[in-house]
Amino acid sequence: LGALLSAAGFGAMALVRGPLGVWATVAVWTFGEMILLPAMSDHVAYLAPPERRGAYMGLYSMAIGLAFAGGPWLGLALLPRLGAARLWMVMGGLGLLSALGFARWTARKA
């Protein structure tokens, strides 16, 4: 659900016009992150062997930090090439692929 909300919020940015629409999409993807990120931290800790839990969590935190630092830079680098609407559609599509991957992985576990 968190990945799906994030994907919907980012993808909807391609469609909105005006500050109210932007605020709404930011709220949607923020709720997605609020659901997804704590669950992912819990999942990484669950997967880790007890004696390696700190190393797993450190690597996970580093990956998240790199994504949060590098994502905006990459987006700004792609913006002139793709244009704003296409860039947001690509981000929404990547987020949707992520959500589908989570759904498939979860269904396989059940």
CSV table of C-alpha atoms in Angstrom, one decimal:
chain,number,residue,atom,x,y,z
A,1,LEU,CA,0.0,0.0,0.0
A,2,GLY,CA,2.8,2.4,0.8
A,3,ALA,CA,4.6,1.8,-2.5
A,4,LEU,CA,1.3,2.2,-4.3
A,5,LEU,CA,0.5,5.5,-2.6
A,6,SER,CA,4.0,6.8,-3.3
A,7,ALA,CA,3.7,5.8,-7.0
A,8,ALA,CA,0.3,7.4,-7.3
A,9,GLY,CA,1.5,10.6,-5.7
A,10,PHE,CA,4.5,10.9,-7.9
A,11,GLY,CA,2.7,9.9,-11.1
A,12,ALA,CA,-0.2,12.3,-10.4
A,13,MET,CA,2.3,15.2,-10.5
A,14,ALA,CA,2.3,14.8,-14.3
A,15,LEU,CA,-1.4,15.7,-14.3
A,16,VAL,CA,-1.8,18.5,-11.8
A,17,ARG,CA,-1.8,22.2,-12.4
A,18,GLY,CA,-1.5,24.6,-9.6
A,19,PRO,CA,-0.4,24.6,-6.0
A,20,LEU,CA,-3.5,22.8,-4.6
A,21,GLY,CA,-2.9,19.8,-6.8
A,22,VAL,CA,0.8,19.7,-5.9
A,23,TRP,CA,0.0,19.8,-2.2
A,24,ALA,CA,-2.5,16.9,-2.7
A,25,THR,CA,0.1,14.8,-4.5
A,26,VAL,CA,2.7,15.5,-1.8
A,27,ALA,CA,0.2,14.4,0.8
A,28,VAL,CA,-0.5,11.2,-1.0
A,29,TRP,CA,3.2,10.2,-1.5
A,30,THR,CA,4.0,11.3,2.1
A,31,PHE,CA,1.4,8.9,3.5
A,32,GLY,CA,2.9,6.3,1.2
A,33,GLU,CA,6.3,6.9,2.7
A,34,MET,CA,4.9,6.9,6.2
A,35,ILE,CA,3.5,3.4,5.6
A,36,LEU,CA,6.4,2.0,3.5
A,37,LEU,CA,9.6,3.1,5.2
A,38,PRO,CA,8.9,1.8,8.8
A,39,ALA,CA,7.7,-1.5,7.3
A,40,MET,CA,10.8,-1.8,5.2
A,41,SER,CA,13.0,-1.2,8.3
A,42,ASP,CA,11.1,-3.8,10.2
A,43,HIS,CA,11.4,-6.2,7.3
A,44,VAL,CA,15.2,-5.7,7.0
A,45,ALA,CA,15.6,-6.4,10.7
A,46,TYR,CA,13.4,-9.5,10.4
A,47,LEU,CA,15.5,-10.9,7.5
A,48,ALA,CA,18.8,-10.3,9.2
A,49,PRO,CA,20.5,-12.9,11.3
A,50,PRO,CA,20.5,-11.7,14.9
A,51,GLU,CA,24.3,-11.3,15.0
A,52,ARG,CA,24.3,-9.3,11.8
A,53,ARG,CA,21.2,-7.1,12.4
A,54,GLY,CA,23.3,-4.0,13.0
A,55,ALA,CA,25.2,-4.4,9.7
A,56,TYR,CA,22.0,-5.0,7.8
A,57,MET,CA,20.3,-2.0,9.3
A,58,GLY,CA,23.4,0.1,8.6
A,59,LEU,CA,23.5,-0.9,5.0
A,60,TYR,CA,19.7,-0.3,4.6
A,61,SER,CA,20.0,3.1,6.2
A,62,MET,CA,22.9,4.0,3.9
A,63,ALA,CA,21.0,2.9,0.8
A,64,ILE,CA,18.0,5.0,1.9
A,65,GLY,CA,20.3,8.0,2.5
A,66,LEU,CA,21.9,7.6,-0.9
A,67,ALA,CA,18.5,7.4,-2.6
A,68,PHE,CA,17.2,10.5,-0.8
A,69,ALA,CA,20.4,12.4,-1.6
A,70,GLY,CA,20.9,11.2,-5.2
A,71,GLY,CA,17.2,11.0,-6.3
A,72,PRO,CA,16.6,14.8,-6.5
A,73,TRP,CA,20.0,15.3,-8.2
A,74,LEU,CA,19.1,12.6,-10.8
A,75,GLY,CA,15.6,14.1,-11.3
A,76,LEU,CA,17.1,17.5,-11.9
A,77,ALA,CA,19.5,16.0,-14.4
A,78,LEU,CA,16.7,14.3,-16.3
A,79,LEU,CA,14.2,17.2,-16.2
A,80,PRO,CA,15.6,19.1,-19.2
A,81,ARG,CA,15.8,15.9,-21.2
A,82,LEU,CA,12.3,14.5,-20.4
A,83,GLY,CA,10.3,17.5,-19.4
A,84,ALA,CA,8.3,17.7,-16.2
A,85,ALA,CA,5.3,15.7,-17.1
A,86,ARG,CA,7.2,12.8,-18.6
A,87,LEU,CA,9.7,12.8,-15.7
A,88,TRP,CA,6.8,12.4,-13.2
A,89,MET,CA,5.2,9.7,-15.4
A,90,VAL,CA,8.4,7.8,-15.4
A,91,MET,CA,8.7,8.1,-11.6
A,92,GLY,CA,5.1,7.0,-11.2
A,93,GLY,CA,5.7,4.0,-13.5
A,94,LEU,CA,8.9,3.0,-11.5
A,95,GLY,CA,6.9,3.3,-8.3
A,96,LEU,CA,4.1,1.2,-9.8
A,97,LEU,CA,6.7,-1.5,-10.7
A,98,SER,CA,8.0,-1.4,-7.2
A,99,ALA,CA,4.4,-1.8,-5.8
A,100,LEU,CA,3.8,-4.7,-8.1
A,101,GLY,CA,7.0,-6.3,-7.0
A,102,PHE,CA,6.1,-6.0,-3.4
A,103,ALA,CA,2.6,-7.4,-4.1
A,104,ARG,CA,4.0,-10.4,-6.0
A,105,TRP,CA,6.7,-11.0,-3.3
A,106,THR,CA,4.1,-10.8,-0.5
A,107,ALA,CA,1.7,-13.1,-2.4
A,108,ARG,CA,4.5,-15.6,-2.9
A,109,LYS,CA,5.3,-15.6,0.9
A,110,ALA,CA,1.6,-16.3,1.8
